Coordinates of C-alpha atoms in Angstrom, one line a residue:
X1 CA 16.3 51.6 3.4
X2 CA 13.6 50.4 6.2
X3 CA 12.7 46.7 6.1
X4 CA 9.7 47.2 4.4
X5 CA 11.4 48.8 1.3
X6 CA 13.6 46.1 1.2
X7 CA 10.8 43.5 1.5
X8 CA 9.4 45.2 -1.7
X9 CA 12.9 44.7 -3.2
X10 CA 13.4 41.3 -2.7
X11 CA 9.0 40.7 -3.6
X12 CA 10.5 42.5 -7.3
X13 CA 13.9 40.7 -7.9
X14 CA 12.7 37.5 -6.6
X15 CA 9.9 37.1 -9.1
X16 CA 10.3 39.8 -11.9
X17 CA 14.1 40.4 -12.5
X18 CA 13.8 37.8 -15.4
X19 CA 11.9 40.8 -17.0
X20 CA 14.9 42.0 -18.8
X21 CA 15.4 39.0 -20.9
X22 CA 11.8 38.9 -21.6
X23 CA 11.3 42.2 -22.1
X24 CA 14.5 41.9 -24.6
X25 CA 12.8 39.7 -26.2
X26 CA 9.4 41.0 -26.7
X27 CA 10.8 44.4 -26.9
X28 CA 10.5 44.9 -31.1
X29 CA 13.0 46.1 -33.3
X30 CA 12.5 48.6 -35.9
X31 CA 11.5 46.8 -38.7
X32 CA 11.3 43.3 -37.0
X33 CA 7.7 42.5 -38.2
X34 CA 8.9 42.1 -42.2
X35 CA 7.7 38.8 -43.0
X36 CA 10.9 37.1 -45.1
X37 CA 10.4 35.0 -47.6
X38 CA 10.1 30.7 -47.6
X39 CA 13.1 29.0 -46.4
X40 CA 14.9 32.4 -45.5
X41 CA 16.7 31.7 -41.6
X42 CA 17.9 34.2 -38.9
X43 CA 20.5 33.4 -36.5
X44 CA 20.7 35.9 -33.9
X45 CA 22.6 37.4 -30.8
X46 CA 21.6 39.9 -28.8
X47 CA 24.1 41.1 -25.7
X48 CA 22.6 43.3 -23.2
X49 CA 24.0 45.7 -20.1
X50 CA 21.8 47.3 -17.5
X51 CA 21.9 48.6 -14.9
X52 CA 20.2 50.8 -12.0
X53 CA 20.8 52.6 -8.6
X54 CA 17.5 54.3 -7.9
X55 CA 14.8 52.4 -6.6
X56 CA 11.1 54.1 -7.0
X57 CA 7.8 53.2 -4.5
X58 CA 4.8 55.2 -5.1
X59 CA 6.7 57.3 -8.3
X60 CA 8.9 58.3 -5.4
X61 CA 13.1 57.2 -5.0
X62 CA 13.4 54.9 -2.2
X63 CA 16.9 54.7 -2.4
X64 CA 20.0 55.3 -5.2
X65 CA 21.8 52.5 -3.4
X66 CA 20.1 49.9 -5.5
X67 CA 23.3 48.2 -6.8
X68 CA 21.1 46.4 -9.9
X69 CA 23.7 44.8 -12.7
X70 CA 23.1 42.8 -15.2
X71 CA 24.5 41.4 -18.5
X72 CA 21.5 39.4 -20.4
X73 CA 22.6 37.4 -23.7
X74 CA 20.1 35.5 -25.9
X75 CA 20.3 33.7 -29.0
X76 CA 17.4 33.0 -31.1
X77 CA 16.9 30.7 -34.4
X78 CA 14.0 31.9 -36.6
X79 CA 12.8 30.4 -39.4
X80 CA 10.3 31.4 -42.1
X81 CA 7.8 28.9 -43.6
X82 CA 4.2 29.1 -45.1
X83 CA 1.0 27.3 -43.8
X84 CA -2.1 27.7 -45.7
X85 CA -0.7 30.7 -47.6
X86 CA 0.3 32.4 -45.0
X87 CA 3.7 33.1 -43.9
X88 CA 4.5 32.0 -40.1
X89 CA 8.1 31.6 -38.5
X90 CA 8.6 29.7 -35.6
X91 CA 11.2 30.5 -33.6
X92 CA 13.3 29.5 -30.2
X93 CA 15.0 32.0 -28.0
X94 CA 17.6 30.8 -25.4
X95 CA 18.5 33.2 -22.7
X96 CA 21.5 33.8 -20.6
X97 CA 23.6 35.7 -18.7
X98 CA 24.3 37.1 -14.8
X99 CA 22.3 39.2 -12.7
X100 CA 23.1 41.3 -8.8
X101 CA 22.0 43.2 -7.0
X102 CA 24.7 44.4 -4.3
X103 CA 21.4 46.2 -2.3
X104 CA 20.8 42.2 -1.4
X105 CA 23.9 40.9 -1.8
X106 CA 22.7 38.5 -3.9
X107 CA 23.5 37.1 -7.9
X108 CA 22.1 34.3 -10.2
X109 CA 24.0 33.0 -13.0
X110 CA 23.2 30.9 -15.5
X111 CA 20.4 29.4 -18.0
X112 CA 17.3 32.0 -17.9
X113 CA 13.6 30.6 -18.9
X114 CA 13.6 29.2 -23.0
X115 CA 11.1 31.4 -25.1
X116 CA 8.9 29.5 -27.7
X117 CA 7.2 32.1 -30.3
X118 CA 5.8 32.3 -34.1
X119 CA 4.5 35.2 -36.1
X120 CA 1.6 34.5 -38.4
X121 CA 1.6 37.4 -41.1
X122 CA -2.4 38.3 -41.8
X123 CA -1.3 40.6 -44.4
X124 CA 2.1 41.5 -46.1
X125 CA 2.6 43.4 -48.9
X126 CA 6.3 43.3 -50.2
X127 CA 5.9 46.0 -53.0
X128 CA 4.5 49.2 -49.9
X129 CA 6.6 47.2 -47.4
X130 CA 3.4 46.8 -45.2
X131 CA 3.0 44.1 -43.2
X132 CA 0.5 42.7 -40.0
X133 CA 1.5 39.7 -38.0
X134 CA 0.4 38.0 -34.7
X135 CA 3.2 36.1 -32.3
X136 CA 2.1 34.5 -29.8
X137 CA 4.7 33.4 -26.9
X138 CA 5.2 30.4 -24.3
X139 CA 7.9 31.3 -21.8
X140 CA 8.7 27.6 -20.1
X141 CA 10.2 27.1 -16.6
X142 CA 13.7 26.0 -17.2
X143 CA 16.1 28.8 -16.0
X144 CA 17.9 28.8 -12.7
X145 CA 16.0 29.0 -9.7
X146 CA 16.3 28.8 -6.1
X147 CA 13.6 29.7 -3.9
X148 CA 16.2 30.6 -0.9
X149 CA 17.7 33.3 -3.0
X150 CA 16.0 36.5 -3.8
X151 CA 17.7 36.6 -7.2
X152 CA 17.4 34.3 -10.0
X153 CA 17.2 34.2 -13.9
X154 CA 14.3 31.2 -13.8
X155 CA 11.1 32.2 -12.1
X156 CA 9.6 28.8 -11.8
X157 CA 6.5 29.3 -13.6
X158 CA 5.2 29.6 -16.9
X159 CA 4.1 33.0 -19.3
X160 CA 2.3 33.7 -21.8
X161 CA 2.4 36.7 -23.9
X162 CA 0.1 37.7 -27.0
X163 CA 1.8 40.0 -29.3
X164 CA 0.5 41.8 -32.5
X165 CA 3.0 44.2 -34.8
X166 CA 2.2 46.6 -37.9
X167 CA 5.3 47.8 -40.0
X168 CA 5.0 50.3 -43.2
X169 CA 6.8 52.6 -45.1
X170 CA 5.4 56.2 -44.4
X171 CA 8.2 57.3 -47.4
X172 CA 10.9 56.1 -49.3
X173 CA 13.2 56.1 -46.8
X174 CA 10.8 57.1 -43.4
X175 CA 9.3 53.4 -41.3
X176 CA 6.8 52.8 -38.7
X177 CA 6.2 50.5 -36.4
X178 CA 3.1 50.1 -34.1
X179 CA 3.5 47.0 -31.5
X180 CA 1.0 45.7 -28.4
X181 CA 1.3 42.7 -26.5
X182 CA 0.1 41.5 -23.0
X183 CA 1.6 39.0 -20.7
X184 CA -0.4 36.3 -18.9
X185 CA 1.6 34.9 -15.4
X186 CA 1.2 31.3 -14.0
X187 CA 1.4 30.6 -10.7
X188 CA 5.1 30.4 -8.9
X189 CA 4.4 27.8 -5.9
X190 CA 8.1 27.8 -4.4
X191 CA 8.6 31.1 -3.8
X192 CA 10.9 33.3 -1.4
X193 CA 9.5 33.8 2.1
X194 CA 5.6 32.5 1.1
X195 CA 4.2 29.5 -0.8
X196 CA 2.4 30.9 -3.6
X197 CA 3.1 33.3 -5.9
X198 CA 0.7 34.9 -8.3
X199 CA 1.3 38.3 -10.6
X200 CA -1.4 40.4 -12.7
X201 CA -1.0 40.6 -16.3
X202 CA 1.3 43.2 -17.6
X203 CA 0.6 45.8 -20.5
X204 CA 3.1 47.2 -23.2
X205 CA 2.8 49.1 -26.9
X206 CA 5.6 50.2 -28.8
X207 CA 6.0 52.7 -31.7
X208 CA 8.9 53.3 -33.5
X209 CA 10.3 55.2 -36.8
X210 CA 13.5 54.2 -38.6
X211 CA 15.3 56.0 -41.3
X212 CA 17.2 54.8 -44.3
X213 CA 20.8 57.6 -44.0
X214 CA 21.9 54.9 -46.6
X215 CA 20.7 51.9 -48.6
X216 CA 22.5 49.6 -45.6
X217 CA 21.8 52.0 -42.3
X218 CA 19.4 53.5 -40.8
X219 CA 18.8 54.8 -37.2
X220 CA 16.2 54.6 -35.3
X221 CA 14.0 55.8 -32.3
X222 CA 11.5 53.9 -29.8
X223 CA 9.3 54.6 -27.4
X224 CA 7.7 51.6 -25.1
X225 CA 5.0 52.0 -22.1
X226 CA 4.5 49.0 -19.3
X227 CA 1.7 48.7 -17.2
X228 CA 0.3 45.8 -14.3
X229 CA 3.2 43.3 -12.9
X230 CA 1.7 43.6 -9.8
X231 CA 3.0 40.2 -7.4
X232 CA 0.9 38.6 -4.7
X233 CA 2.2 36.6 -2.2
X234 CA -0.1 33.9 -0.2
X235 CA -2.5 36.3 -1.5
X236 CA -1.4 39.6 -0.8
X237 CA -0.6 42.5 -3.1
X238 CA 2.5 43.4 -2.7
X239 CA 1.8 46.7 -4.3
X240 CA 4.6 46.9 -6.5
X241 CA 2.5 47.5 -9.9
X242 CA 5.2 48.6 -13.2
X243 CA 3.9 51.7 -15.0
X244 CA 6.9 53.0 -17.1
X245 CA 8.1 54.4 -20.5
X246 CA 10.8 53.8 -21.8
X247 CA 12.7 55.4 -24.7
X248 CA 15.2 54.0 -27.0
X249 CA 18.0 55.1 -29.9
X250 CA 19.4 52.9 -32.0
X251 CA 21.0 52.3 -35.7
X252 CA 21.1 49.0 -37.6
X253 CA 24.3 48.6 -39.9
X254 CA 24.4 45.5 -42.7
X255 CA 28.0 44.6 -42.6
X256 CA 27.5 42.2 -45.3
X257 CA 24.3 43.3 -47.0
X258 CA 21.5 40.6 -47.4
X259 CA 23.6 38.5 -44.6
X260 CA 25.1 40.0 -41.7
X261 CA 23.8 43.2 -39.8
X262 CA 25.0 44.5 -36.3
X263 CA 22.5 46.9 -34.3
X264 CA 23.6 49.1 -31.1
X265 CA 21.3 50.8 -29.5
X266 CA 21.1 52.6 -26.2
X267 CA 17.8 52.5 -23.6
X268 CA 16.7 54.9 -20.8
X269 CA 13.5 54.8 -18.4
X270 CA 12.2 58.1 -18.5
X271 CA 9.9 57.2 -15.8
X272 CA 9.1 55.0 -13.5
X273 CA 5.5 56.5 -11.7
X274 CA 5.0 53.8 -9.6
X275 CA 7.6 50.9 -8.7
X276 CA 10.6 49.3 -10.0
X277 CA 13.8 50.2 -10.7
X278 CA 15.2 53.6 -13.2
X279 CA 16.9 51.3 -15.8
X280 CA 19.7 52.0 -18.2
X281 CA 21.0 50.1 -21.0
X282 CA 23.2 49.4 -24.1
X283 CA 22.3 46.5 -26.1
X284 CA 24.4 45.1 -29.2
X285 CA 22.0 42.7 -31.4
X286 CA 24.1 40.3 -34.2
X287 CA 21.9 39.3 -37.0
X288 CA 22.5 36.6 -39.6
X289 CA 20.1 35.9 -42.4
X290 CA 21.0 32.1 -44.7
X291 CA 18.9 30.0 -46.9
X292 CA 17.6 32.2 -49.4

């Protein structure tokens, strides 16, 4: 790989390689946007493994050495309220976990960024299982971070992301889900090899169908586009803009119906047309629903 590749490397991991605990959190799960009713509480835990060896610049592989690993944990408390009539869950998400890349020789380990979020439901309609909600999200500064390393699970700046999510039954047993959300960047002003770091806003929608096989599982199928990302350092692009699609299988499983539900679901990049890494991941989300 020639040293301006690997500048381009180190310009991605050093400021977006958080983007797999983001993006597992904004990433929607089939069904996620069913407003529960007051009082009702989730605990959850997801667990996620990825992992990539090709590097693409211009749609084009720069080099299958890459070396990217990754194990991303989160847990999230939701809870379900109602403010003027509507129903709105706030929610915290706290993520975790270790990151390399042997390409750099470099690995972060650690606290990631804390995630503050809450859905507002606009319309819900138990009876058709329809439902619209808004969440908006404030990503805070408060991972692990050191500007010397290229690799880190903090990014030292704040995000914002604006999220909107549409779920109904197209049959008894047949869902859809239709998701959009953008993400705003702040301003990174310790960053590796520079002294400001700025990135464009970043684009991604999501559709998704799930299937009820039984009255407690039902698999599922998504498919996610990302566009923007791009990063500029003291003011220059770095050229490294994200525009991906991503595809994803899954199947949910109530082990304890009502309470306790395991997911496992398996993710692929199908293709990455301009920069950033071919991912591939397994993912294992626990779910525990109390106080209704």
């Amino acid at each position: 790989m020639n040293q301006s590749v690997r500048n381009l490397c180190c310009a991605m991991t050093a400021l977006s390689l958080l983007t797999p605990a983001v993006s597992l959190a904004i990433d929607v799960d089939p069904r996620d946007y069913t407003a529960l009713p007051e009082g009702a509480n989730l605990n959850v835990l997801y667990a996620r493994q990825l992992s990539a060896d090709d590097l693409n610049v211009d749609g084009q592989a720069v080099t299958d050495d890459l070396d990217l690993d990754a194990t991303i944990g989160i847990y999230r408390f939701v809870h379900f309220t109602k403010v003027m009539d509507l129903t709105v869950d706030p929610q915290v998400l706290l993520p975790f976990g270790t990151q390399e890349i042997g390409l750099l020789d470099d690995s972060s380990s650690g606290m990631g960024d804390a995630i503050f979020a809450a859905t507002v439901w606009l319309h819900e309609d138990p009876e058709k299982q329809s439902y619209f909600g808004i969440t908006p999200y404030v990503i805070a500064p408060t991972g692990e971070y050191d500007a010397d390393k290229p690799v880190n699970l903090g990014t030292n700046r704040w995000s914002y992301i604006l999220q909107a999510g549409y779920m109904t039954r197209l049959t008894e047993k047949l869902a859809l889900d239709l998701v959009a959300d953008v993400q705003w960047y702040g301003t990174n002003s310790d960053p590796q090899s520079g002294d400001r770091l700025k990135q464009d806003e970043a684009y991604q929608v999501q559709a998704m169908l799930s299937y009820d096989l039984t009255p407690t599982t039902y698999p599922s199928l998504r498919y996610s586009w990302r566009k923007g990302d791009e990063t500029h350092l003291d003011g220059v692009a770095m050229g490294n803009e994200v525009d991906s699609s991503t595809i994803t299988v899954g199947i949910n499983h109530w082990l304890l119906p009502g309470k306790l539900q395991l997911q496992a679901q398996y993710l692929r990049d199908l293709d990455v047309s301009q920069y950033g890494p071919e991912l591939e991941a397994f993912q294992l989300r626990f779910l525990h629903l109390f106080g209704l």
